[in-house]
CSV table of C-alpha atoms and ligand atoms in Angstrom, one decimal:
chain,number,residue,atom,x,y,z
A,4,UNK,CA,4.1,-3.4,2.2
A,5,UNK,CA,5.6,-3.3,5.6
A,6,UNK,CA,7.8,-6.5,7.2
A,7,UNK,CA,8.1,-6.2,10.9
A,8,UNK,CA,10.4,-8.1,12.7
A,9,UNK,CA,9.5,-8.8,16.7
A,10,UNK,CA,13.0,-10.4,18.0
A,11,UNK,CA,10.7,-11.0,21.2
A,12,UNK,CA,13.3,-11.8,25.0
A,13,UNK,CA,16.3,-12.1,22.2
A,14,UNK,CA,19.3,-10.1,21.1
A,15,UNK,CA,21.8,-7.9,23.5
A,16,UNK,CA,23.0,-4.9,22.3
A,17,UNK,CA,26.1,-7.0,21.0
A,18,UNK,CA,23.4,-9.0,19.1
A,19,UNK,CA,21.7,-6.1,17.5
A,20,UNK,CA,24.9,-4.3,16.4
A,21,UNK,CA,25.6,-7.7,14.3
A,22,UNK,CA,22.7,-8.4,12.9
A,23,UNK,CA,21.7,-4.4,12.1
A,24,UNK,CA,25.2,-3.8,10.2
A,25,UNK,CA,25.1,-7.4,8.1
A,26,UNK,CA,21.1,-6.5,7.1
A,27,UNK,CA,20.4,-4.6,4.0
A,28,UNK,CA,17.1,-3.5,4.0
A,29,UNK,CA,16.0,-4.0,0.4
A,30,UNK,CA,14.5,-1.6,-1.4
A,31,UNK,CA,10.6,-1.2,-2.2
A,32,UNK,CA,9.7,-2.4,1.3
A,33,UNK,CA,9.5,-1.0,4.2
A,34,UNK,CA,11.3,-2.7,7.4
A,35,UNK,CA,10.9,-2.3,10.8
A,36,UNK,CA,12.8,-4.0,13.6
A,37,UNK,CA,11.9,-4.5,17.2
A,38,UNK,CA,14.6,-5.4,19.3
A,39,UNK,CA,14.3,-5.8,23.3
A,40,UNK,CA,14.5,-2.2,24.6
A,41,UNK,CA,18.1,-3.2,26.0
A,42,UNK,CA,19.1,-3.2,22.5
A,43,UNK,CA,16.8,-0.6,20.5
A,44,UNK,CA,19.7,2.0,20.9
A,45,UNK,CA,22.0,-0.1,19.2
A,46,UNK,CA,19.8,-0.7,16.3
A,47,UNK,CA,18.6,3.0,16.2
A,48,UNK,CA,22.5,3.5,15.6
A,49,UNK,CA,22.8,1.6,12.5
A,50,UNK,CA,19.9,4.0,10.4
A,51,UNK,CA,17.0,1.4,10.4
A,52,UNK,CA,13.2,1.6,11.4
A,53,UNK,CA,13.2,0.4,14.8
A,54,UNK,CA,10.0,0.0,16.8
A,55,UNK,CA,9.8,-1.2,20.8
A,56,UNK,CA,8.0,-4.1,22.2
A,57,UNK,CA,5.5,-2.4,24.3
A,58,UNK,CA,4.6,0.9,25.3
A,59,UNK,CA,2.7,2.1,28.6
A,60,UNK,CA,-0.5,4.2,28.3
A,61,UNK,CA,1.0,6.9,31.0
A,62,UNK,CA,3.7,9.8,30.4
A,63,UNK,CA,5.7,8.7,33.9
A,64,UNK,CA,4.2,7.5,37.2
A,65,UNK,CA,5.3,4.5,39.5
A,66,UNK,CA,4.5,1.5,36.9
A,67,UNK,CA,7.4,-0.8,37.6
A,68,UNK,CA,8.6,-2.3,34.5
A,69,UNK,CA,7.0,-0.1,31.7
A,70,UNK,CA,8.3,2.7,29.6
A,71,UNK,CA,6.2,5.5,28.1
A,72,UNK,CA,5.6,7.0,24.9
A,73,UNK,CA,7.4,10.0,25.7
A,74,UNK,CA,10.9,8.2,26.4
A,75,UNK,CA,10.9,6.1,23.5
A,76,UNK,CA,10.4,9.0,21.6
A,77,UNK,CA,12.9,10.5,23.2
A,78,UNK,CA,15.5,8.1,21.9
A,79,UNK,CA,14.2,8.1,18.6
A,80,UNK,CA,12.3,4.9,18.7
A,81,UNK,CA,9.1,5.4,16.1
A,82,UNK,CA,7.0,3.4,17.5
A,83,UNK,CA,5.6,-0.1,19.2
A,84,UNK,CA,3.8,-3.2,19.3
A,85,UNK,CA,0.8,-3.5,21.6
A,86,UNK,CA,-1.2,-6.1,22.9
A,87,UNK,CA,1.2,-9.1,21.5
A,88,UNK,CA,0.0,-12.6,22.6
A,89,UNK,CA,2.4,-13.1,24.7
A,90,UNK,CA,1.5,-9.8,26.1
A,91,UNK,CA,-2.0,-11.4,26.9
A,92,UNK,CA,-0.9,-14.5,27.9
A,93,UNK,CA,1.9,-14.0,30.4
A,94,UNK,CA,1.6,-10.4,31.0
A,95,UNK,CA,-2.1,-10.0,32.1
A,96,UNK,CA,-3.0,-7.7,28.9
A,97,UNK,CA,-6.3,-7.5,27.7
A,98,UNK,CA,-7.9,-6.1,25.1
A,99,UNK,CA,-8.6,-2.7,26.9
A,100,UNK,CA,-5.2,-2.4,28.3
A,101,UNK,CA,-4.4,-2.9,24.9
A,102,UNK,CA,-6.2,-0.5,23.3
A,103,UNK,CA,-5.3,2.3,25.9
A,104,UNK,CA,-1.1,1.7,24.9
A,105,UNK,CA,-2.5,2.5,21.1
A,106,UNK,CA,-4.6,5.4,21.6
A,107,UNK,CA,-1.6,7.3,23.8
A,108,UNK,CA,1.3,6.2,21.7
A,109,UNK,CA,-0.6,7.2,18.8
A,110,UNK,CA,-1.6,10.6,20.6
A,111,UNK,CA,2.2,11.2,21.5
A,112,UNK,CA,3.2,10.7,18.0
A,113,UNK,CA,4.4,7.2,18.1
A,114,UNK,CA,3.2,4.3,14.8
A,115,UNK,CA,1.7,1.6,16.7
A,116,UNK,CA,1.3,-2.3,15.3
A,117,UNK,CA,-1.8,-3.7,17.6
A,118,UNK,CA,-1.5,-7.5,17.6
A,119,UNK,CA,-4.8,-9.6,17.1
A,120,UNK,CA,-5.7,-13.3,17.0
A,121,UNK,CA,-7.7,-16.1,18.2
A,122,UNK,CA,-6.3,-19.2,20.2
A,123,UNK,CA,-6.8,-22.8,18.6
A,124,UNK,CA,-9.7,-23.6,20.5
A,125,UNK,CA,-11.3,-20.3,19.6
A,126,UNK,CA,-11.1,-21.1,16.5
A,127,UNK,CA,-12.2,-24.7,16.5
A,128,UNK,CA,-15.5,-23.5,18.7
A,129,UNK,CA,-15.9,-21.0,15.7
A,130,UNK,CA,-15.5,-18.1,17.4
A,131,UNK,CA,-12.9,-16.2,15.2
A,132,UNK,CA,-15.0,-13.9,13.9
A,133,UNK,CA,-16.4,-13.0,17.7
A,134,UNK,CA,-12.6,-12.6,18.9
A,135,UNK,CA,-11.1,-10.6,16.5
A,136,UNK,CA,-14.8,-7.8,16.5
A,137,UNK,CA,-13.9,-7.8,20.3
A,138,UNK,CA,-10.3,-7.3,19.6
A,139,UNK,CA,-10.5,-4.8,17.0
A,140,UNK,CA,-13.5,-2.6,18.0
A,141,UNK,CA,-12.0,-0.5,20.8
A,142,UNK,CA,-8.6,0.3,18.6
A,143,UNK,CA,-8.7,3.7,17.9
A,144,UNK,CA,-9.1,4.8,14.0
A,145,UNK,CA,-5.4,6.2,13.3
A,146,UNK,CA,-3.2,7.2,10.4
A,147,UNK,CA,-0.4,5.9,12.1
A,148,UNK,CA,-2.2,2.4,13.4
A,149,UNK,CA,-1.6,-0.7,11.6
A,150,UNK,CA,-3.3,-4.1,13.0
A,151,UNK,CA,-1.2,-7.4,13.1
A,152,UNK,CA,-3.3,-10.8,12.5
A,153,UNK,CA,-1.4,-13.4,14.3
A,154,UNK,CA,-3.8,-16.4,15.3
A,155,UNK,CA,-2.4,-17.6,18.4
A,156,UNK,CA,-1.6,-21.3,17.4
A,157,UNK,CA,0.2,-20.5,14.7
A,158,UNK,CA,3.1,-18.0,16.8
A,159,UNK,CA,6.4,-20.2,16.8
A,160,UNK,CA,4.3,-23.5,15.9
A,161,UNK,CA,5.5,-24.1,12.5
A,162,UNK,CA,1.6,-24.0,11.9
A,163,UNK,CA,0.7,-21.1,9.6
A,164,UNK,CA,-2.8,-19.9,8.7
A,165,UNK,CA,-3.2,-20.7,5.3
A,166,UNK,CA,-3.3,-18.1,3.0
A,167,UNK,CA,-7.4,-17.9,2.4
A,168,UNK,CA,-7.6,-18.3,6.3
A,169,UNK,CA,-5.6,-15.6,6.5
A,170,UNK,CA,-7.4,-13.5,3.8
A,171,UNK,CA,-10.7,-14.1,5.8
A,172,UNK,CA,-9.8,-12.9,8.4
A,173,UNK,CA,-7.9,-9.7,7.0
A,174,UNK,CA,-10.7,-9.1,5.3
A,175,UNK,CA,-13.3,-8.9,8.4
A,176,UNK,CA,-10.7,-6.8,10.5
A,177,UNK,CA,-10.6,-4.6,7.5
A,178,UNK,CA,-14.3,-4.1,7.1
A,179,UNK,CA,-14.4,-3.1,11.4
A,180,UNK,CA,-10.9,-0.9,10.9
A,181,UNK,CA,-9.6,0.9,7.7
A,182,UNK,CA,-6.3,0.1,8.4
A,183,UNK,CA,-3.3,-1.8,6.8
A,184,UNK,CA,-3.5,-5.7,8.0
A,185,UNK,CA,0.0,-7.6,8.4
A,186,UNK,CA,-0.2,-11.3,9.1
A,187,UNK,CA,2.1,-13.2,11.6
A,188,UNK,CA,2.7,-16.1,12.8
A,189,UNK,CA,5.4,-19.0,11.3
A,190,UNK,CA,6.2,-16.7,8.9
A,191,UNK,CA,9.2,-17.8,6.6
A,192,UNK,CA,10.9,-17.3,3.3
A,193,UNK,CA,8.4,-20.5,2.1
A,194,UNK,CA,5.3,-19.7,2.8
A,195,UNK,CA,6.2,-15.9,2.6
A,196,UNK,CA,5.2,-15.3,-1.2
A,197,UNK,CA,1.7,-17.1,-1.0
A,198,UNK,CA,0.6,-14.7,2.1
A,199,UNK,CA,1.5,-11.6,1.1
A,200,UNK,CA,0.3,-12.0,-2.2
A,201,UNK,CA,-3.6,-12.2,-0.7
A,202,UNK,CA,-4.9,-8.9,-1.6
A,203,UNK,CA,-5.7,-7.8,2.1
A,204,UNK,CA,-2.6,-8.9,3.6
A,205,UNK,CA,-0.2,-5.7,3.8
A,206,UNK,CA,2.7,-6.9,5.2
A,207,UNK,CA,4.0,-9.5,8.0
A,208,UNK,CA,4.9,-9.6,11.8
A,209,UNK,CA,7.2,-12.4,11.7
A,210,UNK,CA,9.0,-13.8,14.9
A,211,UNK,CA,11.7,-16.4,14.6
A,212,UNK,CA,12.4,-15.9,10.8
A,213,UNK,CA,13.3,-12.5,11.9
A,214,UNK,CA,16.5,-13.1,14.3
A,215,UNK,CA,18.5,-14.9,11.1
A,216,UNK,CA,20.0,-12.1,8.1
A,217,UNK,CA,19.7,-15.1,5.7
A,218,UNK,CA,15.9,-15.3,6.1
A,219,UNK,CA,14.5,-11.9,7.6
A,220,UNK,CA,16.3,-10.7,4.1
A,221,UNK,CA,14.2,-13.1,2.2
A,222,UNK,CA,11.2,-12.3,3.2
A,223,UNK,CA,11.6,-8.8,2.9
A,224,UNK,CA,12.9,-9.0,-0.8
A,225,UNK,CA,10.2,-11.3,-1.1
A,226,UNK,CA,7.6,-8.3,-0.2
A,227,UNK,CA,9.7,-5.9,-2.4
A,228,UNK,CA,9.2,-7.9,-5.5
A,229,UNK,CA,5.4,-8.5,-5.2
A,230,UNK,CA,5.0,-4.7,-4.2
A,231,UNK,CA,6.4,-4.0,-7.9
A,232,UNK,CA,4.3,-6.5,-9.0
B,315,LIG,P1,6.8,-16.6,14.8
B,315,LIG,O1,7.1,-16.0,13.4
B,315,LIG,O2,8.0,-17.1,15.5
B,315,LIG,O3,5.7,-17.6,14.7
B,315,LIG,O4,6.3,-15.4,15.7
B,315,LIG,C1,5.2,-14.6,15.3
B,315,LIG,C2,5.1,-13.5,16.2
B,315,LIG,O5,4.6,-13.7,17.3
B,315,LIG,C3,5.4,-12.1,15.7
B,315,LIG,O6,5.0,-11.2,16.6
């Protein structure tokens, strides 16, 4: 079982040092922060699992803005998100750019967490299933690759897949990619037991549940417990 936490545009270095020193990463679990790359020095400091943001497909080159496999290796970040939704919806990322950040952060030695998800009206047109093959099938097969389901209008809405939703669809990405699934979006110590206890959900991505000790602490002993389940 792995809990991610993506702290997103928050947390300073100050920030990270804080939280980093008060969390006790429980046993049985494993945990993985990813802090703003401002801060993932700080948090590297403190002994925990700490993963970037993002990660640019190129070694160096004049790509305003991005950092490459290579340099976050370098500081001993061990690995990244790619292809977030926020990525796609802000940033201009798409499911190829997405897939090129995976296959050379994988190739450079990095883990990688690809995020995948449908938006609301994707879903209410019934195109999940359409979305996520499109998403999924260029991802490279990796040891080190782990997908993150995160439907779009459930990130920071307070509206979570339910837990067979999320099955479902854990269970189609699995059947294109044999990789570990984690589910994200409004994750919390609530609803945190009755998703991870669906047998294709591996883990969780969670967001805002993730900047508080109190909760990301919750979750993640609430992951340790069903793992010795
Ligand atoms: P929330 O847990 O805040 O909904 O965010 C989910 C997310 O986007 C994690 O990557």
């Amino acid at each position: 079982m792995l809990i991610a936490g993506n702290w997103k545009m928050f947390k300073g270095p100050a920030e990270t040092l804080a939280f980093c020193r008060e969390f006790p990463p429980p046993d049985g679990v494993d945990v993985v922060v990813c802090p703003p790359y401002a801060s993932l020095r700080e948090a590297m400091a403190t002994g925990l699992t700490v993963y970037a943001q993002n990660v640019h497909w190129e070694r160096e080159g004049a790509f305003t803005g991005e950092v490459s496999a290579e340099m976050l290796l370098e500081l001993g970040v061990a690995g990244s998100l790619v292809g977030h939704s926020e990525r796609r919806q802000h940033f201009g990322e798409t499911d190829e750019t997405a897939a090129w950040r995976a296959e050379r952060a994988l190739e450079a030695g990095l883990a990688v967490i690809a995020c995948v998800g449908e938006l609301e009206n994707e879903r209410e047109r019934g195109e999940t299933e359409a979305v996520l093959r499109r998403q999924v099938s260029p991802l490279p097969r990796h040891e080190r690759l782990v997908v993150a389901y995160e439907p779009v209008w459930a990130i920071g809405t307070g509206k979570t897949a339910t837990p067979a939703m999320a099955q479902e669809a854990h269970a189609l990405i699995k059947s294109l990619l044999a990789v570990p699934v984690l589910y994200g979006g409004s994750v919390k110590p609530e609803n945190a037991g009755e998703l991870l206890a669906q047998p294709d959900v591996d883990g969780a991505l969670v967001g805002g549940a993730s900047l508080d000790v109190e909760s990301f602490t919750a979750i993640c002993q609430t992951a340790a417990r069903l793992s010795r389940s």
